Amino acid sequence: MAAKAGYLAVVQINNTTYTTVGGLKTADLQIGTDLYDITTLAGDGWKTKLPGLADYTLKLGGNFDLSDAQQAMLQAAVITVPGLAVDWKIYPAGTGAGAPFYAGTCFIKTEGIKFDVKNEEQVSFDLEGNGAITYSTGA
Amino acid sequence: MTAYTSHDEVQTAMYNILCPGGNVDPVLAGLGVTGVFDWQSVPQNQPYDYITIGDGYEIPQDTFDSAGFLYFPTMHIWSRQKNTKNPSLMINRANQFFNRQSLELESLKSVYSIIYRINWLDGGDGLTLHVAAQYQCYSSQT
């Protein structure tokens, strides 16, 4: 399978309609399942595990720009209405017809804003999943 | 077609500031600057001091939804004045133009221009001071 260029990705949030978040440079989605160690003393030297609950996190980063309505909404979900659930989609290869995407609902745990006298202002949002993440094609 | 580079737009903006209307900025002229040129277009026997621009390097700074450019143009002062007093004041004047400023670009949005570094160099002939002032200019399409 051929590699895909990272710049093809599109990150959208549901701001009345799903709309692209402007100014982003990175989107880091981490999906996993808790694994419990249930190794017994009488084992053969290898750990054994019991799967627990599934979870994911999403970290967005880029240029700080509150003139972008979606960035403003993400910030509002931290400052104005803390705990506001945000629906999101990430298209790994653009939003063309039938393009696959990840989707879910998150709470925003942290907004980070970096002011550096030698660089452009930068923002990051750490989101934590609320419910399942899905991967589907089209629509 | 929009060029995928900020080189021309930043260089043009710099020239227009250093040489408004084709005449050297009066403060720079008062410090002894006789002309501002593209590095490959300096007239033969051009009297010192003069300034050359036109070279730099660029690092793409795209976001997912827009092109962006981090461009480092270098402005060169070539001076044969007896000391560095006036070249220092030339740098001061250039910093008024290009440090902590936004540039007027033709199509791109200038986010900022700041000073990056200044090298005070031997001009190579034993007579000339070469001051290379490099700026950091970030611009984006949106």
Coordinates of N, CA, C and O in Angstrom, one line a residue, chain A residues 5 8-9 25 41 46 70 77 89 91 99 114 120-121 125 127 130-132 137 139:
Chain A
A5 N 0.3 11.3 1.9 CA 0.9 12.6 2.4 C 0.0 13.1 3.5 O -1.2 13.2 3.4
L8 N -2.9 15.8 3.2 CA -4.2 15.5 2.6 C -5.3 15.5 3.7 O -6.5 15.6 3.4
A9 N -4.9 15.4 5.0 CA -5.9 15.3 6.1 C -6.7 16.6 6.2 O -6.3 17.7 6.0
K25 N -1.9 22.4 11.8 CA -0.7 21.8 11.2 C -0.6 20.3 11.6 O 0.0 19.6 10.8
L41 N 0.7 -16.5 39.3 CA 2.0 -16.9 39.8 C 2.5 -18.3 39.2 O 3.6 -18.5 39.1
W46 N 5.3 -15.8 30.8 CA 4.7 -14.7 29.9 C 3.5 -14.1 30.6 O 2.7 -14.8 31.2
Q70 N -14.1 27.9 13.8 CA -14.0 26.6 14.4 C -13.0 26.6 15.6 O -13.2 26.0 16.6
A77 N -15.5 25.9 24.0 CA -15.8 24.6 24.7 C -14.9 24.4 25.9 O -15.0 23.4 26.6
K89 N -14.7 15.1 12.9 CA -14.4 14.2 11.9 C -13.0 14.4 11.4 O -12.6 15.6 11.3
Y91 N -10.8 13.4 8.0 CA -10.6 12.7 6.7 C -9.1 12.5 6.4 O -8.4 13.5 6.2
A99 N -15.0 9.3 0.6 CA -13.7 9.4 1.3 C -13.9 8.9 2.7 O -14.9 9.2 3.4
K114 N 0.6 29.2 22.8 CA 2.0 29.6 23.0 C 2.4 30.9 22.3 O 2.1 31.1 21.1
E120 N 5.3 32.6 15.1 CA 3.9 32.9 15.1 C 3.2 32.3 16.3 O 3.7 31.3 16.9
E121 N 2.1 32.8 16.8 CA 1.4 32.3 17.9 C 0.8 30.9 17.6 O 0.2 30.8 16.5
F125 N -5.0 21.8 21.1 CA -6.2 21.4 21.9 C -6.0 19.9 22.2 O -5.8 19.1 21.2
L127 N -8.1 16.7 23.3 CA -9.4 16.3 23.4 C -9.4 14.8 23.9 O -8.5 14.0 23.5
N130 N -15.5 10.8 24.2 CA -16.6 10.5 25.0 C -17.5 9.5 24.1 O -18.2 9.9 23.3
G131 N -17.4 8.2 24.4 CA -18.1 7.3 23.6 C -17.1 6.7 22.5 O -15.9 6.9 22.5
A132 N -17.7 6.0 21.6 CA -17.0 5.3 20.6 C -16.4 6.2 19.5 O -17.0 7.2 19.2
T137 N -16.9 5.1 5.6 CA -16.6 5.6 4.3 C -17.8 6.3 3.8 O -18.9 5.9 3.9
A139 N -20.2 10.0 3.0 CA -21.2 10.8 3.7 C -20.6 11.8 4.7 O -19.8 11.5 5.5

